[in-house]
Structure formats: structure tokens, C-alpha cells
PDB file of C-alpha atoms and ligand atoms in Angstrom:
ATOM      1  CA  MET A  19      10.512-126.288  49.284  1.00 86.00           C
ATOM      2  CA  LYS A  20      13.227-126.729  51.932  1.00 96.00           C
ATOM      3  CA  ASN A  21      16.615-128.149  50.933  1.00 97.00           C
ATOM      4  CA  ILE A  22      18.254-130.647  53.257  1.00 98.00           C
ATOM      5  CA  PHE A  23      21.918-131.545  52.744  1.00 98.00           C
ATOM      6  CA  ILE A  24      23.071-134.758  54.450  1.00 98.00           C
ATOM      7  CA  LEU A  25      26.781-135.632  54.613  1.00 98.00           C
ATOM      8  CA  THR A  26      27.754-139.044  55.945  1.00 98.00           C
ATOM      9  CA  GLY A  27      31.157-140.453  56.890  1.00 97.00           C
ATOM     10  CA  ALA A  28      32.705-143.686  58.053  1.00 94.00           C
ATOM     11  CA  GLY A  29      30.985-143.411  61.475  1.00 96.00           C
ATOM     12  CA  ILE A  30      27.547-144.119  60.015  1.00 97.00           C
ATOM     13  CA  SER A  31      28.795-147.529  58.871  1.00 96.00           C
ATOM     14  CA  ALA A  32      30.665-148.356  62.104  1.00 94.00           C
ATOM     15  CA  GLU A  33      27.604-150.042  63.593  1.00 96.00           C
ATOM     16  CA  SER A  34      27.419-152.196  60.471  1.00 96.00           C
ATOM     17  CA  GLY A  35      30.806-153.613  61.454  1.00 92.00           C
ATOM     18  CA  LEU A  36      33.020-151.479  59.163  1.00 91.00           C
ATOM     19  CA  LYS A  37      36.001-149.831  60.792  1.00 85.00           C
ATOM     20  CA  THR A  38      36.527-146.076  60.511  1.00 84.00           C
ATOM     21  CA  PHE A  39      39.948-144.457  60.094  1.00 75.00           C
ATOM     22  CA  ARG A  40      39.978-142.591  63.414  1.00 69.00           C
ATOM     23  CA  ASP A  41      38.820-145.578  65.466  1.00 68.00           C
ATOM     24  CA  SER A  42      41.789-147.636  64.359  1.00 64.00           C
ATOM     25  CA  ASP A  43      44.645-145.220  64.871  1.00 63.00           C
ATOM     26  CA  GLY A  44      45.277-144.280  61.251  1.00 61.00           C
ATOM     27  CA  LEU A  45      44.951-147.849  60.076  1.00 67.00           C
ATOM     28  CA  TRP A  46      42.175-149.038  57.838  1.00 71.00           C
ATOM     29  CA  GLU A  47      41.364-152.700  58.438  1.00 70.00           C
ATOM     30  CA  ASN A  48      44.996-153.151  59.625  1.00 79.00           C
ATOM     31  CA  TYR A  49      46.654-151.417  56.650  1.00 86.00           C
ATOM     32  CA  ARG A  50      48.419-148.051  56.855  1.00 88.00           C
ATOM     33  CA  VAL A  51      46.154-145.405  55.329  1.00 86.00           C
ATOM     34  CA  GLU A  52      49.126-143.830  53.473  1.00 89.00           C
ATOM     35  CA  ASP A  53      49.902-147.155  51.794  1.00 91.00           C
ATOM     36  CA  VAL A  54      46.414-147.988  50.543  1.00 92.00           C
ATOM     37  CA  ALA A  55      44.531-144.698  50.327  1.00 91.00           C
ATOM     38  CA  SER A  56      47.002-142.165  48.999  1.00 92.00           C
ATOM     39  CA  ILE A  57      47.997-141.426  45.440  1.00 93.00           C
ATOM     40  CA  GLU A  58      51.675-141.752  46.438  1.00 94.00           C
ATOM     41  CA  GLY A  59      50.971-145.202  47.915  1.00 94.00           C
ATOM     42  CA  PHE A  60      49.241-146.257  44.692  1.00 94.00           C
ATOM     43  CA  GLU A  61      52.089-144.989  42.502  1.00 93.00           C
ATOM     44  CA  LYS A  62      54.622-146.797  44.703  1.00 95.00           C
ATOM     45  CA  ASN A  63      52.828-150.120  44.982  1.00 94.00           C
ATOM     46  CA  PRO A  64      49.655-150.565  42.897  1.00 94.00           C
ATOM     47  CA  LYS A  65      49.727-154.321  43.516  1.00 93.00           C
ATOM     48  CA  LEU A  66      49.364-153.836  47.285  1.00 94.00           C
ATOM     49  CA  VAL A  67      46.588-151.276  46.799  1.00 95.00           C
ATOM     50  CA  HIS A  68      44.611-153.676  44.576  1.00 95.00           C
ATOM     51  CA  GLU A  69      45.164-156.490  47.074  1.00 94.00           C
ATOM     52  CA  PHE A  70      43.758-154.262  49.825  1.00 93.00           C
ATOM     53  CA  TYR A  71      40.607-153.358  47.887  1.00 94.00           C
ATOM     54  CA  ASN A  72      40.183-156.975  46.765  1.00 95.00           C
ATOM     55  CA  MET A  73      40.179-157.889  50.465  1.00 92.00           C
ATOM     56  CA  LEU A  74      37.849-155.012  51.367  1.00 91.00           C
ATOM     57  CA  ARG A  75      35.341-155.495  48.521  1.00 93.00           C
ATOM     58  CA  PRO A  76      33.642-158.705  49.778  1.00 93.00           C
ATOM     59  CA  MET A  77      33.700-157.366  53.354  1.00 90.00           C
ATOM     60  CA  LEU A  78      31.889-154.199  52.314  1.00 91.00           C
ATOM     61  CA  GLU A  79      29.515-156.081  50.045  1.00 90.00           C
ATOM     62  CA  LYS A  80      28.526-158.431  52.895  1.00 94.00           C
ATOM     63  CA  ALA A  81      27.867-155.616  55.408  1.00 96.00           C
ATOM     64  CA  GLU A  82      24.257-154.708  56.125  1.00 98.00           C
ATOM     65  CA  PRO A  83      22.855-151.215  56.671  1.00 98.00           C
ATOM     66  CA  ASN A  84      21.895-150.142  60.190  1.00 98.00           C
ATOM     67  CA  ALA A  85      19.097-148.007  61.612  1.00 98.00           C
ATOM     68  CA  ALA A  86      20.875-144.753  60.670  1.00 98.00           C
ATOM     69  CA  HIS A  87      21.064-145.699  56.956  1.00 98.00           C
ATOM     70  CA  PHE A  88      17.400-146.764  57.048  1.00 98.00           C
ATOM     71  CA  ALA A  89      16.393-143.549  58.826  1.00 98.00           C
ATOM     72  CA  ILE A  90      17.815-141.553  55.900  1.00 98.00           C
ATOM     73  CA  SER A  91      16.134-143.645  53.207  1.00 98.00           C
ATOM     74  CA  ASP A  92      12.782-143.508  55.084  1.00 97.00           C
ATOM     75  CA  PHE A  93      13.191-139.758  55.385  1.00 97.00           C
ATOM     76  CA  GLU A  94      13.790-139.436  51.622  1.00 97.00           C
ATOM     77  CA  ARG A  95      10.770-141.598  50.847  1.00 96.00           C
ATOM     78  CA  HIS A  96       8.319-140.088  53.304  1.00 95.00           C
ATOM     79  CA  ARG A  97       9.122-136.427  52.844  1.00 95.00           C
ATOM     80  CA  PRO A  98       8.341-135.489  49.233  1.00 93.00           C
ATOM     81  CA  ASP A  99       7.853-131.941  50.547  1.00 94.00           C
ATOM     82  CA  LEU A 100      11.648-131.651  51.004  1.00 96.00           C
ATOM     83  CA  ASN A 101      14.621-131.804  48.629  1.00 96.00           C
ATOM     84  CA  VAL A 102      17.108-134.184  50.182  1.00 97.00           C
ATOM     85  CA  PHE A 103      20.667-134.239  48.821  1.00 98.00           C
ATOM     86  CA  LEU A 104      22.707-137.138  50.198  1.00 98.00           C
ATOM     87  CA  VAL A 105      26.499-137.052  49.912  1.00 98.00           C
ATOM     88  CA  THR A 106      28.655-139.783  51.389  1.00 98.00           C
ATOM     89  CA  GLN A 107      32.393-140.006  51.934  1.00 97.00           C
ATOM     90  CA  ASN A 108      31.977-143.753  52.225  1.00 96.00           C
ATOM     91  CA  VAL A 109      32.943-146.169  49.505  1.00 96.00           C
ATOM     92  CA  ASP A 110      30.584-148.823  50.871  1.00 96.00           C
ATOM     93  CA  LEU A 111      27.107-149.223  49.403  1.00 97.00           C
ATOM     94  CA  LEU A 112      25.072-149.284  52.600  1.00 98.00           C
ATOM     95  CA  HIS A 113      22.922-146.268  51.711  1.00 98.00           C
ATOM     96  CA  GLU A 114      21.908-147.997  48.485  1.00 98.00           C
ATOM     97  CA  LYS A 115      21.253-151.259  50.344  1.00 98.00           C
ATOM     98  CA  ALA A 116      19.005-149.347  52.744  1.00 98.00           C
ATOM     99  CA  GLY A 117      16.998-148.029  49.779  1.00 98.00           C
ATOM    100  CA  SER A 118      18.460-144.574  49.085  1.00 98.00           C
ATOM    101  CA  LYS A 119      18.175-143.969  45.354  1.00 95.00           C
ATOM    102  CA  ASN A 120      20.355-140.964  44.741  1.00 95.00           C
ATOM    103  CA  VAL A 121      23.652-141.146  46.618  1.00 98.00           C
ATOM    104  CA  TRP A 122      26.573-138.929  45.658  1.00 98.00           C
ATOM    105  CA  HIS A 123      29.735-140.884  46.452  1.00 98.00           C
ATOM    106  CA  MET A 124      32.247-138.033  46.572  1.00 98.00           C
ATOM    107  CA  HIS A 125      35.107-140.440  47.387  1.00 97.00           C
ATOM    108  CA  GLY A 126      34.080-143.107  44.891  1.00 97.00           C
ATOM    109  CA  ARG A 127      32.639-146.612  45.253  1.00 96.00           C
ATOM    110  CA  ILE A 128      34.126-149.960  46.114  1.00 95.00           C
ATOM    111  CA  ASP A 129      32.297-151.673  43.228  1.00 95.00           C
ATOM    112  CA  GLU A 130      33.911-149.631  40.432  1.00 96.00           C
ATOM    113  CA  CYS A 131      37.283-149.365  38.699  1.00 96.00           C
ATOM    114  CA  VAL A 132      38.648-146.627  36.466  1.00 95.00           C
ATOM    115  CA  CYS A 133      41.120-146.927  33.597  1.00 95.00           C
ATOM    116  CA  LEU A 134      43.856-144.325  34.053  1.00 93.00           C
ATOM    117  CA  LYS A 135      44.462-144.235  30.285  1.00 95.00           C
ATOM    118  CA  CYS A 136      40.966-143.676  28.844  1.00 97.00           C
ATOM    119  CA  SER A 137      38.998-142.765  32.046  1.00 96.00           C
ATOM    120  CA  HIS A 138      36.472-145.531  31.416  1.00 97.00           C
ATOM    121  CA  ILE A 139      34.623-146.405  34.650  1.00 96.00           C
ATOM    122  CA  PHE A 140      33.174-149.883  34.988  1.00 95.00           C
ATOM    123  CA  LYS A 141      31.691-152.208  37.613  1.00 95.00           C
ATOM    124  CA  THR A 142      34.119-154.659  39.161  1.00 90.00           C
ATOM    125  CA  LEU A 143      33.078-158.257  39.421  1.00 79.00           C
ATOM    126  CA  GLY A 144      35.412-160.057  41.817  1.00 88.00           C
ATOM    127  CA  ASP A 145      39.112-159.330  42.229  1.00 93.00           C
ATOM    128  CA  VAL A 146      41.014-156.799  40.143  1.00 92.00           C
ATOM    129  CA  ASP A 147      44.660-157.111  39.205  1.00 86.00           C
ATOM    130  CA  PHE A 148      46.571-153.966  38.284  1.00 79.00           C
ATOM    131  CA  GLN A 149      47.734-155.728  35.126  1.00 84.00           C
ATOM    132  CA  MET A 150      44.232-156.597  33.947  1.00 93.00           C
ATOM    133  CA  PRO A 151      43.319-154.886  30.647  1.00 95.00           C
ATOM    134  CA  CYS A 152      40.704-152.145  30.535  1.00 95.00           C
ATOM    135  CA  PRO A 153      37.544-153.576  28.913  1.00 94.00           C
ATOM    136  CA  LYS A 154      37.311-150.491  26.675  1.00 97.00           C
ATOM    137  CA  CYS A 155      40.851-149.568  25.539  1.00 97.00           C
ATOM    138  CA  GLY A 156      42.883-152.598  26.638  1.00 96.00           C
ATOM    139  CA  ALA A 157      45.486-150.574  28.586  1.00 95.00           C
ATOM    140  CA  LYS A 158      46.830-152.243  31.715  1.00 94.00           C
ATOM    141  CA  ASN A 159      46.438-149.308  34.051  1.00 92.00           C
ATOM    142  CA  LEU A 160      43.426-149.808  36.299  1.00 95.00           C
ATOM    143  CA  LYS A 161      42.750-148.118  39.613  1.00 95.00           C
ATOM    144  CA  PRO A 162      39.890-148.682  42.069  1.00 95.00           C
ATOM    145  CA  ASN A 163      37.408-145.851  41.432  1.00 97.00           C
ATOM    146  CA  ILE A 164      38.159-144.468  44.855  1.00 96.00           C
ATOM    147  CA  ILE A 165      39.462-141.004  45.600  1.00 96.00           C
ATOM    148  CA  PHE A 166      42.778-141.213  47.388  1.00 95.00           C
ATOM    149  CA  PHE A 167      44.369-138.552  49.565  1.00 90.00           C
ATOM    150  CA  GLY A 168      45.999-136.182  47.068  1.00 89.00           C
ATOM    151  CA  GLU A 169      43.131-136.393  44.534  1.00 94.00           C
ATOM    152  CA  MET A 170      40.142-134.103  43.936  1.00 95.00           C
ATOM    153  CA  PRO A 171      36.818-135.568  45.162  1.00 97.00           C
ATOM    154  CA  MET A 172      33.999-136.123  42.685  1.00 97.00           C
ATOM    155  CA  PHE A 173      30.910-133.980  42.007  1.00 98.00           C
ATOM    156  CA  MET A 174      32.324-130.855  43.672  1.00 98.00           C
ATOM    157  CA  GLU A 175      30.479-128.432  41.389  1.00 98.00           C
ATOM    158  CA  LYS A 176      27.105-130.017  42.130  1.00 98.00           C
ATOM    159  CA  ILE A 177      27.951-130.277  45.848  1.00 98.00           C
ATOM    160  CA  ASN A 178      28.921-126.602  46.079  1.00 98.00           C
ATOM    161  CA  GLN A 179      25.655-125.573  44.370  1.00 98.00           C
ATOM    162  CA  GLN A 180      23.656-127.615  46.856  1.00 98.00           C
ATOM    163  CA  LEU A 181      25.596-126.262  49.833  1.00 98.00           C
ATOM    164  CA  ALA A 182      24.853-122.699  48.769  1.00 97.00           C
ATOM    165  CA  GLY A 183      21.121-123.412  48.635  1.00 97.00           C
ATOM    166  CA  CYS A 184      20.572-125.657  51.619  1.00 97.00           C
ATOM    167  CA  ASP A 185      18.388-124.732  54.591  1.00 98.00           C
ATOM    168  CA  VAL A 186      19.504-127.550  56.868  1.00 98.00           C
ATOM    169  CA  PHE A 187      22.938-129.219  56.873  1.00 98.00           C
ATOM    170  CA  VAL A 188      23.297-132.550  58.699  1.00 98.00           C
ATOM    171  CA  ALA A 189      26.651-134.336  59.144  1.00 98.00           C
ATOM    172  CA  VAL A 190      26.667-137.898  60.435  1.00 98.00           C
ATOM    173  CA  GLY A 191      29.641-139.974  61.633  1.00 97.00           C
ATOM    174  CA  THR A 192      32.434-137.813  60.310  1.00 96.00           C
ATOM    175  CA  SER A 193      35.456-136.534  62.209  1.00 92.00           C
ATOM    176  CA  GLY A 194      35.779-133.201  60.399  1.00 93.00           C
ATOM    177  CA  VAL A 195      39.409-133.921  59.563  1.00 91.00           C
ATOM    178  CA  VAL A 196      39.286-134.891  55.884  1.00 91.00           C
ATOM    179  CA  TYR A 197      38.926-131.924  53.481  1.00 94.00           C
ATOM    180  CA  PRO A 198      37.116-130.711  51.464  1.00 96.00           C
ATOM    181  CA  ALA A 199      34.193-132.525  53.168  1.00 97.00           C
ATOM    182  CA  ALA A 200      35.212-131.092  56.535  1.00 97.00           C
ATOM    183  CA  GLY A 201      34.674-127.575  55.119  1.00 97.00           C
ATOM    184  CA  PHE A 202      31.120-128.157  53.853  1.00 98.00           C
ATOM    185  CA  VAL A 203      29.526-127.110  57.146  1.00 98.00           C
ATOM    186  CA  GLN A 204      31.292-123.752  57.001  1.00 97.00           C
ATOM    187  CA  VAL A 205      29.944-123.090  53.495  1.00 98.00           C
ATOM    188  CA  ALA A 206      26.410-124.149  54.435  1.00 98.00           C
ATOM    189  CA  LYS A 207      26.483-121.949  57.529  1.00 97.00           C
ATOM    190  CA  TYR A 208      27.809-118.999  55.558  1.00 97.00           C
ATOM    191  CA  TYR A 209      24.747-119.264  53.297  1.00 97.00           C
ATOM    192  CA  GLY A 210      22.406-119.355  56.310  1.00 97.00           C
ATOM    193  CA  ALA A 211      21.716-123.067  56.881  1.00 98.00           C
ATOM    194  CA  LYS A 212      21.002-124.538  60.307  1.00 98.00           C
ATOM    195  CA  THR A 213      23.776-127.034  60.974  1.00 98.00           C
ATOM    196  CA  TYR A 214      23.660-130.317  62.920  1.00 98.00           C
ATOM    197  CA  LEU A 215      26.341-132.877  63.792  1.00 98.00           C
ATOM    198  CA  PHE A 216      25.568-136.466  64.814  1.00 98.00           C
ATOM    199  CA  ASN A 217      28.780-138.061  66.032  1.00 97.00           C
ATOM    200  CA  LEU A 218      30.208-140.161  68.857  1.00 94.00           C
ATOM    201  CA  GLU A 219      32.507-137.338  69.878  1.00 91.00           C
ATOM    202  CA  SER A 220      33.050-133.708  69.044  1.00 88.00           C
ATOM    203  CA  ALA A 221      34.527-133.199  65.587  1.00 87.00           C
ATOM    204  CA  ARG A 222      37.568-131.132  64.583  1.00 87.00           C
ATOM    205  CA  ASN A 223      35.220-128.632  62.863  1.00 89.00           C
ATOM    206  CA  ASN A 224      32.593-128.526  65.646  1.00 91.00           C
ATOM    207  CA  PHE A 225      32.760-124.740  65.894  1.00 92.00           C
ATOM    208  CA  TYR A 226      30.527-124.447  62.807  1.00 95.00           C
ATOM    209  CA  PHE A 227      27.718-126.670  64.088  1.00 97.00           C
ATOM    210  CA  ASP A 228      24.686-125.006  65.722  1.00 97.00           C
ATOM    211  CA  HIS A 229      23.690-128.327  67.309  1.00 97.00           C
ATOM    212  CA  GLN A 230      25.821-131.327  68.231  1.00 97.00           C
ATOM    213  CA  ILE A 231      24.076-134.551  69.092  1.00 97.00           C
ATOM    214  CA  THR A 232      26.500-136.982  70.671  1.00 97.00           C
ATOM    215  CA  GLY A 233      25.853-140.715  70.553  1.00 97.00           C
ATOM    216  CA  LYS A 234      25.438-143.599  68.156  1.00 98.00           C
ATOM    217  CA  ALA A 235      23.875-142.420  64.908  1.00 98.00           C
ATOM    218  CA  SER A 236      21.533-145.448  64.906  1.00 98.00           C
ATOM    219  CA  GLU A 237      20.038-144.132  68.154  1.00 98.00           C
ATOM    220  CA  THR A 238      20.101-140.374  67.619  1.00 98.00           C
ATOM    221  CA  LEU A 239      19.370-139.837  63.920  1.00 98.00           C
ATOM    222  CA  PRO A 240      16.004-141.626  63.423  1.00 98.00           C
ATOM    223  CA  ASP A 241      14.010-139.438  65.858  1.00 97.00           C
ATOM    224  CA  PHE A 242      15.646-136.262  64.613  1.00 97.00           C
ATOM    225  CA  LEU A 243      14.721-136.990  60.994  1.00 97.00           C
ATOM    226  CA  LYS A 244      11.176-138.069  61.928  1.00 96.00           C
ATOM    227  CA  ASN A 245      10.627-134.715  63.630  1.00 94.00           C
ATOM    228  CA  LEU A 246      12.439-132.419  61.210  1.00 93.00           C
ATOM    229  CA  SER A 247      10.053-129.780  59.924  1.00 82.00           C
TER     230      SER A 247
HETATM  231  P1  LIG B  26      36.660-140.870  60.218  1.00 69.09           P
HETATM  232  O1  LIG B  26      37.112-142.275  60.367  1.00 69.09           O
HETATM  233  O2  LIG B  26      37.663-139.791  60.156  1.00 69.09           O
HETATM  234  O3  LIG B  26      35.718-140.502  61.456  1.00 69.09           O
HETATM  235  C1  LIG B  26      34.615-141.265  61.822  1.00 69.09           C
HETATM  236  C2  LIG B  26      33.829-140.510  62.888  1.00 69.09           C
HETATM  237  O4  LIG B  26      32.652-141.248  63.140  1.00 69.09           O
HETATM  238  C3  LIG B  26      34.571-140.359  64.218  1.00 69.09           C
HETATM  239  O5  LIG B  26      34.574-138.979  64.587  1.00 69.09           O
HETATM  240  C4  LIG B  26      33.736-141.186  65.204  1.00 69.09           C
HETATM  241  O6  LIG B  26      33.603-140.588  66.462  1.00 69.09           O
HETATM  242  C5  LIG B  26      32.388-141.236  64.529  1.00 69.09           C
HETATM  243  N1  LIG B  26      31.620-142.436  64.838  1.00 69.09           N
HETATM  244  C6  LIG B  26      32.057-143.707  65.022  1.00 69.09           C
HETATM  245  N2  LIG B  26      31.021-144.527  65.276  1.00 69.09           N
HETATM  246  C7  LIG B  26      29.896-143.764  65.240  1.00 69.09           C
HETATM  247  C8  LIG B  26      28.521-144.041  65.431  1.00 69.09           C
HETATM  248  N3  LIG B  26      28.071-145.265  65.703  1.00 69.09           N
HETATM  249  N4  LIG B  26      27.640-143.028  65.316  1.00 69.09           N
HETATM  250  C9  LIG B  26      28.072-141.753  65.056  1.00 69.09           C
HETATM  251  N5  LIG B  26      29.366-141.438  64.866  1.00 69.09           N
HETATM  252  C10 LIG B  26      30.269-142.432  64.966  1.00 69.09           C
HETATM  253  O7  LIG B  26      35.709-140.849  58.991  1.00 69.09           O
HETATM  254  P2  LIG B  26      35.433-139.730  57.898  1.00 69.09           P
HETATM  255  O8  LIG B  26      35.279-138.391  58.535  1.00 69.09           O
HETATM  256  O9  LIG B  26      34.344-140.272  57.051  1.00 69.09           O
HETATM  257  O10 LIG B  26      36.760-139.609  57.002  1.00 69.09           O
HETATM  258  C11 LIG B  26      37.601-140.638  56.699  1.00 69.09           C
HETATM  259  C12 LIG B  26      37.636-141.153  55.292  1.00 69.09           C
HETATM  260  O11 LIG B  26      37.558-142.553  55.477  1.00 69.09           O
HETATM  261  C13 LIG B  26      36.529-140.881  54.326  1.00 69.09           C
HETATM  262  O12 LIG B  26      37.115-140.281  53.237  1.00 69.09           O
HETATM  263  C14 LIG B  26      36.001-142.259  53.859  1.00 69.09           C
HETATM  264  O13 LIG B  26      36.069-142.334  52.453  1.00 69.09           O
HETATM  265  C15 LIG B  26      36.988-143.246  54.389  1.00 69.09           C
HETATM  266  N6  LIG B  26      36.431-144.483  54.981  1.00 69.09           N
HETATM  267  C16 LIG B  26      35.297-145.046  54.490  1.00 69.09           C
HETATM  268  C17 LIG B  26      34.775-146.200  55.069  1.00 69.09           C
HETATM  269  C18 LIG B  26      33.522-146.822  54.495  1.00 69.09           C
HETATM  270  O14 LIG B  26      33.279-146.693  53.290  1.00 69.09           O
HETATM  271  N7  LIG B  26      32.697-147.485  55.309  1.00 69.09           N
HETATM  272  C19 LIG B  26      35.408-146.755  56.183  1.00 69.09           C
HETATM  273  C20 LIG B  26      36.592-146.146  56.663  1.00 69.09           C
HETATM  274  C21 LIG B  26      37.101-145.009  56.049  1.00 69.09           C
END
């Protein structure tokens, strides 16, 4: 059975109205990325970081998936002859909303928090204050369960196993700037996979892609996945 590795980035959610990093000049929804998405920023001002994610959470929860998210979930459903491994760098939940059942959120999820004392991860209902107690141990040391610059992404062991065994590697809406995700294509290619990039522009790591399909993912991805054999 063929193994298909799909990596998505902020660009797949752009047509759902969510801003990417690169499109907004290093800002994310008008905040400086270093302030709200780096471990240094969090250590310096956890209150600001929680305010940012409290603002972002309802925005992300309201967003609706677009044709590219649905193309992936249809592909997973209609191709039981393939193993599809879906990794996203996005913290939104648009793949799940589109019907994808098994999404590996390597950079975390907007709807979770983690206690920095006992590592308990729990769903967030509404706003989170950095002085709220952990529901398990009571410590007042909560962080959004989101990987910041300066932290190790999640599920790397599983991801590396899948990269080594994949036959086709597809990246969608990702600039090839943020590591380690930007290096996945190189690993997949090293192990013999065919590699495809669906992006609005060429990516920083485009050298490693056998095929680059330029355009909106909602327009380019559905036909490709329908015809993938
Ligand atoms: P990025 O912002 O660096 O790059 C996005 C890429 O998507 C760009 O190269 C752009 O050309 C492309 N793009 C934009 N619209 C597109 C479309 N309609 N179709 C196809 N491609 C399109 O994003 P990244 O590489 O994912 O890395 C940035 C980090 O930003 C990630 O770690 C992610 O966690 C975080 N982020 C997430 C969200 C989200 O959850 N929706 C939003 C912004 C940033």
C-alpha cells in the first residue's frame, strides 16, 4: 500500500480568512510574531501572550474550512487503498471541521492549554488567564498548548518514521522557512518519495520539490488528489 504524507501550513487556511505570517510582514493578526509566538516573548510577558490567544481563539473557531481542506478529507475517505498521514503546522481546527479524523498538529492546537508544572494538557473553554490554576495540580503556570519559536515541535519521532516510508510527499501553503517542517521534504526525497508543493509562490526550500503547482490551494489541490494514483 502506498504511503502519502501531507504537510499543511498557514496558506491552506488563508482562503478561510486566517492570516498567514508571511502575508502580513512578520505580524500575526497585527501582533509581532516574536512577542506572541516565541518562548522568550512568553517568558517576558505571559499576560500579553494569553490575551493574544484569547483574541485568536474565537476567530479560529468561527472560521470555516475551504475546498482544499475538504479535498484532503475526501481523499482520506475515498482512498482506503492508501495510507494518508496528515501533519499540519496550523493551530486552527479546519482539517477536523472538514472531516479529517487523524490530524497531527505538530505546532499544537488553539483549543488546548498545558500546565508548565505538571504537563497536564486540557481543552480550553473560553478565555485563559495566566494566573488561572491548573485543573489537575492547581499550579498557576498555564501556557497555550502551542509550540513557540524556540521549542521542539510535537510528534517528531512518529513524523520522522512516516517521512522515511512515504512514497509521495505533498506540502500545501507553507513557505519553507519554519524548521523543522521546512526540512521534511528533503528527508522524504532522500528516501525516494515523489515531492509536490502547492503554494501561491515558490518556497524557500523549493529546490527539493519535483513538482511545484502555483496557485490557490482550493483550486489546485482537489484535482491533483482526485487523480493521484
Ligand atoms: P507562512 O505564513 O510562513 O507561509 C504561508 C505560505 O502559504 C506562503 O508561502 C504563501 O505564499 C502561501 N499561501 C498563501 N495563501 C495561499 C493559498 N490560498 N494557497 C496556497 N498557498 C498559499 O506559513 P507556514 O509555512 O505554515 O509557517 C508559519 C507558522 O505560522 C506555522 O508554524 C504555523 O503554526 C503558524 N501559523 C498558523 C496559522 C493557522 O493556524 N491558521 C496562521 C498563521 C501562522
